[in-house]
GROMACS .gro file of N, CA, C and O in nm:
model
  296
    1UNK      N    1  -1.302   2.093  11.647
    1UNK     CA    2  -1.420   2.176  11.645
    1UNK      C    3  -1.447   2.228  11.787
    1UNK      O    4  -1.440   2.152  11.884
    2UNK      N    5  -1.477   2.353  11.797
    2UNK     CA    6  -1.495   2.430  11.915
    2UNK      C    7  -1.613   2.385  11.975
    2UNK      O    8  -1.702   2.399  11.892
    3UNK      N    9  -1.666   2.330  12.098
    3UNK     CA   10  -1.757   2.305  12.193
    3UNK      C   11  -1.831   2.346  12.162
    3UNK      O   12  -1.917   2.266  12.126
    4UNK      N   13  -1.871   2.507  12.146
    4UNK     CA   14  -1.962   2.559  12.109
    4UNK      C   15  -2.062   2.534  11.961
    4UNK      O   16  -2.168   2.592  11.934
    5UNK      N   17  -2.019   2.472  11.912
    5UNK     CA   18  -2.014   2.421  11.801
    5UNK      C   19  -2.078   2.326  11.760
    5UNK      O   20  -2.176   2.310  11.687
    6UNK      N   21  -1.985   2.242  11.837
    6UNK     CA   22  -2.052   2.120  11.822
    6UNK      C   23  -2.182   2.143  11.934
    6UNK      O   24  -2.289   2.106  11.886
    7UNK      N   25  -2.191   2.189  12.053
    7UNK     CA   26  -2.335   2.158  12.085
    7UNK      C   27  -2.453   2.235  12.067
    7UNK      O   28  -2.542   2.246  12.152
    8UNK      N   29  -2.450   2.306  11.911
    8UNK     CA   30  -2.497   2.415  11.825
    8UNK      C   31  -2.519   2.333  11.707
    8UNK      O   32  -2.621   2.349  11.640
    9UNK      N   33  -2.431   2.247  11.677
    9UNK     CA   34  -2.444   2.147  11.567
    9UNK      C   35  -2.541   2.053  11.590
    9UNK      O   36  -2.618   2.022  11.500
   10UNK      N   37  -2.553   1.971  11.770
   10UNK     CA   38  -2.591   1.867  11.774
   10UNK      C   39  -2.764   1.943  11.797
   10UNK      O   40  -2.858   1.895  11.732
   11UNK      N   41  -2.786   2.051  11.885
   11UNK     CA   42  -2.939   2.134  11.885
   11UNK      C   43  -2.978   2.079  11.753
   11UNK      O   44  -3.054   1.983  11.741
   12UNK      N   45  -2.916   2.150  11.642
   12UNK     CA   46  -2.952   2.156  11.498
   12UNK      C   47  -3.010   2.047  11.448
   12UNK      O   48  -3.115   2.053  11.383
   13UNK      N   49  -2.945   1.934  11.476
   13UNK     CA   50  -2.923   1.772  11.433
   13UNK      C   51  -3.082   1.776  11.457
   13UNK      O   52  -3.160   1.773  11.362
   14UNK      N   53  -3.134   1.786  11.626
   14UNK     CA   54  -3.200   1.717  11.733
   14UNK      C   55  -3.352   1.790  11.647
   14UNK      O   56  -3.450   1.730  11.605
   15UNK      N   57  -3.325   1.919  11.645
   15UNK     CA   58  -3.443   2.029  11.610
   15UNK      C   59  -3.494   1.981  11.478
   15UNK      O   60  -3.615   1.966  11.464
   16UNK      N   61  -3.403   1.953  11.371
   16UNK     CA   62  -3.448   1.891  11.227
   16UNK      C   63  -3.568   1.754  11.224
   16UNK      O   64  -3.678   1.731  11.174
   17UNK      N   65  -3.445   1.668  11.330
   17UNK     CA   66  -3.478   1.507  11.348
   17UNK      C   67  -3.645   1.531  11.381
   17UNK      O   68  -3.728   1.456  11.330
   18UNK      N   69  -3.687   1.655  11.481
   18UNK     CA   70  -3.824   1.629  11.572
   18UNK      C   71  -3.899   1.711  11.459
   18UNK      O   72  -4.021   1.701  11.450
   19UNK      N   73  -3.838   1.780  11.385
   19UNK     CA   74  -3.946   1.881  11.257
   19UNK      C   75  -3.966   2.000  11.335
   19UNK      O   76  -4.067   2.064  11.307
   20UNK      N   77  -3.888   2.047  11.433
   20UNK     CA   78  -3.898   2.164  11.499
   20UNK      C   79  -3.855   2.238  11.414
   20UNK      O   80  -3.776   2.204  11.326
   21UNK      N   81  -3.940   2.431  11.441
   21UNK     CA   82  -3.862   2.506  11.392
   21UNK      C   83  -3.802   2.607  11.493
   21UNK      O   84  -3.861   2.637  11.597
   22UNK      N   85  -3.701   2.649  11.462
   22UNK     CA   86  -3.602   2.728  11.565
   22UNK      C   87  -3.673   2.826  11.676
   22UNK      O   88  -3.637   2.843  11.793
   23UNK      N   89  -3.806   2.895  11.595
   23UNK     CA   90  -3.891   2.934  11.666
   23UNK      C   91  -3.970   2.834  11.764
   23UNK      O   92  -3.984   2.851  11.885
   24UNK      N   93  -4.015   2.731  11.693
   24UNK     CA   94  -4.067   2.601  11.821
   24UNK      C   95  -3.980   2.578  11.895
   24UNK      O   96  -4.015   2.609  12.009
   25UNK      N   97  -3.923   2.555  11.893
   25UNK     CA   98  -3.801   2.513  12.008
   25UNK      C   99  -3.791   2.618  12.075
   25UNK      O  100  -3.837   2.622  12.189
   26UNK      N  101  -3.728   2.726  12.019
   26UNK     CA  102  -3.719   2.841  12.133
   26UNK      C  103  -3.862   2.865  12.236
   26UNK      O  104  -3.859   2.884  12.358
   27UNK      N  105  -3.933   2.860  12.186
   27UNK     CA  106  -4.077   2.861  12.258
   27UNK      C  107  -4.137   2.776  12.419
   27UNK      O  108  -4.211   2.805  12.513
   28UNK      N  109  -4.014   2.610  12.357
   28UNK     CA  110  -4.054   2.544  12.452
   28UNK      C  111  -3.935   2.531  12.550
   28UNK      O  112  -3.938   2.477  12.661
   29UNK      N  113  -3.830   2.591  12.489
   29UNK     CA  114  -3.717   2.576  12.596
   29UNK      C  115  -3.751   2.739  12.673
   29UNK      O  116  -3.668   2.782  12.753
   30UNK      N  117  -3.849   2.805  12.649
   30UNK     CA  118  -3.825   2.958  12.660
   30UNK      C  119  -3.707   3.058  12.676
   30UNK      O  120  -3.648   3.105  12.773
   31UNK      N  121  -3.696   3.073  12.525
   31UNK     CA  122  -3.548   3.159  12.498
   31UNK      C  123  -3.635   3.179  12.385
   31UNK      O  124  -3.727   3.122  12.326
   32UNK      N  125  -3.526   3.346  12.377
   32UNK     CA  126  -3.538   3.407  12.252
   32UNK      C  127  -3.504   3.309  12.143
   32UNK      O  128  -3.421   3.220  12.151
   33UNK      N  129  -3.598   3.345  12.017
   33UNK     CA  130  -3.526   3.288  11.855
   33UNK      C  131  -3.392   3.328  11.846
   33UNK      O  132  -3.288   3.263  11.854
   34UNK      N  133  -3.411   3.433  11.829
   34UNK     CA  134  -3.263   3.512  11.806
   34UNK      C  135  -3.118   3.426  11.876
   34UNK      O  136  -3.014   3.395  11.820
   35UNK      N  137  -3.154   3.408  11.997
   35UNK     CA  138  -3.081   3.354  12.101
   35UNK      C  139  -3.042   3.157  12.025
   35UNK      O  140  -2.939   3.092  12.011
   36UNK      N  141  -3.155   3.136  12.001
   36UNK     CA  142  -3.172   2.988  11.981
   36UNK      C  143  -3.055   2.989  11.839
   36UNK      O  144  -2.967   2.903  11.836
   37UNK      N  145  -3.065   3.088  11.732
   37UNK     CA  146  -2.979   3.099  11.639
   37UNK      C  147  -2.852   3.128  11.686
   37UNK      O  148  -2.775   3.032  11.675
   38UNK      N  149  -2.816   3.202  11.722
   38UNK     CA  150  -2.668   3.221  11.807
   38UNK      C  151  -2.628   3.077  11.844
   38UNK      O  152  -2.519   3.030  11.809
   39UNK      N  153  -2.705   3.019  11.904
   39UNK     CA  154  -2.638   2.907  12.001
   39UNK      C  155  -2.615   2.752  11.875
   39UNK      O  156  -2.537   2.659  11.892
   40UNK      N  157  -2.693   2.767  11.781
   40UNK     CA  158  -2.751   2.655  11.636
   40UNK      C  159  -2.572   2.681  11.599
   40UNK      O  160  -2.494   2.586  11.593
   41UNK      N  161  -2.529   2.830  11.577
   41UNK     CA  162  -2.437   2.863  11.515
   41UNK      C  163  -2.306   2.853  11.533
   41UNK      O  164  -2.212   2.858  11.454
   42UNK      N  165  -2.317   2.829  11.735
   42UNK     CA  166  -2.193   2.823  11.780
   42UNK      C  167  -2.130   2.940  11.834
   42UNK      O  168  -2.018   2.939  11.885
   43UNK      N  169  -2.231   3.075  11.816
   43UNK     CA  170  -2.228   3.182  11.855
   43UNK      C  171  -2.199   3.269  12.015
   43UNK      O  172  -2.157   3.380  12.048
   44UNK      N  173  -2.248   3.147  12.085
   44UNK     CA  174  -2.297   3.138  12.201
   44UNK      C  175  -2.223   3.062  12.342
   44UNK      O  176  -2.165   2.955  12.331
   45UNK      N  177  -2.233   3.123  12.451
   45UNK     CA  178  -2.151   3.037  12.528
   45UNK      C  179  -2.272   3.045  12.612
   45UNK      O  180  -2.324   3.140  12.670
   46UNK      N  181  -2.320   2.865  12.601
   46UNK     CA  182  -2.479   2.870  12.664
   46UNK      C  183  -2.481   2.816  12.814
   46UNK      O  184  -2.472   2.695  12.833
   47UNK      N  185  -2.496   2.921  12.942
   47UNK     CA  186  -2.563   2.886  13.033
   47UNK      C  187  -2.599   2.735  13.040
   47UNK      O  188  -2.664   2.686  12.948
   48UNK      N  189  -2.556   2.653  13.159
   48UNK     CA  190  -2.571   2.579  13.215
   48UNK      C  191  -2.709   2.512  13.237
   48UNK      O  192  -2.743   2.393  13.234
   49UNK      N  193  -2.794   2.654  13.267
   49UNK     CA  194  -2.945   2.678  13.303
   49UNK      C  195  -3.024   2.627  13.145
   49UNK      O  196  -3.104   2.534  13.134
   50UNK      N  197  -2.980   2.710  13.041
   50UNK     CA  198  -2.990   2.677  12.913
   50UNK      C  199  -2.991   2.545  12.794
   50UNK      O  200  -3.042   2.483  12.700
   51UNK      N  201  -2.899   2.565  12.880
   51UNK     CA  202  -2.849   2.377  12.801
   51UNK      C  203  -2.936   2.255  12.858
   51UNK      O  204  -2.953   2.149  12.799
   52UNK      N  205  -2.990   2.290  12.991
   52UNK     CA  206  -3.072   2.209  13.040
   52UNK      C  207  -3.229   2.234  12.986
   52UNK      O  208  -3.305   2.141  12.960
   53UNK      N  209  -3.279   2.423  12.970
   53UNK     CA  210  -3.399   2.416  12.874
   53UNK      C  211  -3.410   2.329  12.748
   53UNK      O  212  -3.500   2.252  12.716
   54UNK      N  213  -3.305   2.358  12.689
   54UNK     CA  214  -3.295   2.322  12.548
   54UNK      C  215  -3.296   2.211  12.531
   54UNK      O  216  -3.394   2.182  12.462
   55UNK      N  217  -3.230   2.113  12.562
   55UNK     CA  218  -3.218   1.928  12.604
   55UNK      C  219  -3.358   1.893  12.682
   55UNK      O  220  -3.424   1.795  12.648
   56UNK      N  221  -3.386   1.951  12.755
   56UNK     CA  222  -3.553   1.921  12.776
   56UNK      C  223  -3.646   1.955  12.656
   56UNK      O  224  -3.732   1.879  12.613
   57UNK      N  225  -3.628   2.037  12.624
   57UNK     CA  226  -3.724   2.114  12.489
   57UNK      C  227  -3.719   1.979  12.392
   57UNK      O  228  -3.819   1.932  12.337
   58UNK      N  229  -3.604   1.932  12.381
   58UNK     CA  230  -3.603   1.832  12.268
   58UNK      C  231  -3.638   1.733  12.325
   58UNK      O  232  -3.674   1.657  12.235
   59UNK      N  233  -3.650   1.685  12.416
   59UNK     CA  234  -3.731   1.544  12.507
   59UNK      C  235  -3.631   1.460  12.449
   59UNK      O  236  -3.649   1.387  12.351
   60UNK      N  237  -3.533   1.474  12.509
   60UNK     CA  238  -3.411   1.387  12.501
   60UNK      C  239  -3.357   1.389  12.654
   60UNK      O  240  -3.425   1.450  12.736
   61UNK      N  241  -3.242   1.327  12.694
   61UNK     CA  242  -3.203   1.299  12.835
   61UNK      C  243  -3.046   1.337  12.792
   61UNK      O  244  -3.000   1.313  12.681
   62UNK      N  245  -2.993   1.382  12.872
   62UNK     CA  246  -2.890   1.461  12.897
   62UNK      C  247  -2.751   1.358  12.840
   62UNK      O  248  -2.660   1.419  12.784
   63UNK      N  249  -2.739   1.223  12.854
   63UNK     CA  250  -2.675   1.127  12.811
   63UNK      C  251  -2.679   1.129  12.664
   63UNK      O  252  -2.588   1.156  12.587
   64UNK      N  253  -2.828   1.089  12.633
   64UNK     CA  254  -2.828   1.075  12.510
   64UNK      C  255  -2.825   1.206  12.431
   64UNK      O  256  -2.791   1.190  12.314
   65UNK      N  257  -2.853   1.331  12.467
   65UNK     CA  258  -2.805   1.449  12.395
   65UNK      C  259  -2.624   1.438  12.383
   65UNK      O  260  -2.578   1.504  12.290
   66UNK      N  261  -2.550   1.384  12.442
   66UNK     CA  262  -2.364   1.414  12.433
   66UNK      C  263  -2.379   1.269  12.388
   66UNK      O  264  -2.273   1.213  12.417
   67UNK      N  265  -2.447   1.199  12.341
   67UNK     CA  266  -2.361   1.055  12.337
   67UNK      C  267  -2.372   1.060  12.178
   67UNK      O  268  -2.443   0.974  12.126
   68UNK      N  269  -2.305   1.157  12.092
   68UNK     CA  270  -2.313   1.154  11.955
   68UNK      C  271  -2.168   1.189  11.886
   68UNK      O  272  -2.075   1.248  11.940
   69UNK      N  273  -2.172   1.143  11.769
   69UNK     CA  274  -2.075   1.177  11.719
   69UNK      C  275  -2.025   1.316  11.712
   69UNK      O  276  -1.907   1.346  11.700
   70UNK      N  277  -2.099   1.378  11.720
   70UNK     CA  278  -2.085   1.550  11.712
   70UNK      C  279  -1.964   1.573  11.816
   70UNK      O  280  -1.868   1.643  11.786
   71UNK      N  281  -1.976   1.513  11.928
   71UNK     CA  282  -1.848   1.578  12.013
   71UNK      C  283  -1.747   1.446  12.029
   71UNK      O  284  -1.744   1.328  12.063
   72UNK      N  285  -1.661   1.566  11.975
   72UNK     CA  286  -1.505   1.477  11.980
   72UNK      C  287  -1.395   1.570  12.047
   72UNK      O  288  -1.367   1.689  12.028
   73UNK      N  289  -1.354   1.495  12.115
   73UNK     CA  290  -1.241   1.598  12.207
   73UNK      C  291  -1.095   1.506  12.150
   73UNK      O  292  -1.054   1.392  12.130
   74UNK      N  293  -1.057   1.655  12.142
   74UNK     CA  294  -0.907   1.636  12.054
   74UNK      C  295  -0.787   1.700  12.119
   74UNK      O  296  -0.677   1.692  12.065
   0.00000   0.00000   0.00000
């Protein structure tokens, strides 16, 4: 599974788990919806800067956002 993917998969996981909706989240990471879907989808090759909104947005810590089954390197 392509990187992108999986850390589009694991957002998804994180956003469900908290009862966020794609619009909440985008709101608190400040990014477009639109944008927040692209990236859910795998669409996206997300900024560095981004990945750090978004993993804050979910009040998770940067460890425990990658420490999931979602990413497997093959």
């Amino acid at each position: 599974m392509d990187l992108q993917v999986q850390f589009g998969k694991r957002v998804k996981e994180l956003r469900l788990a908290k009862g966020l909706s794609q619009e909440a989240l985008a709101l608190k990471a400040e990014v477009d919806r639109t944008y927040m879907t692209s990236v859910e989808n795998g669409k996206r090759n997300v900024a560095i800067q981004n990945i750090g909104r978004i993993i804050a947005a979910l009040d998770i810590s940067i460890p425990d956002f990658f420490n999931s089954e979602v990413f497997t390197i093959k």
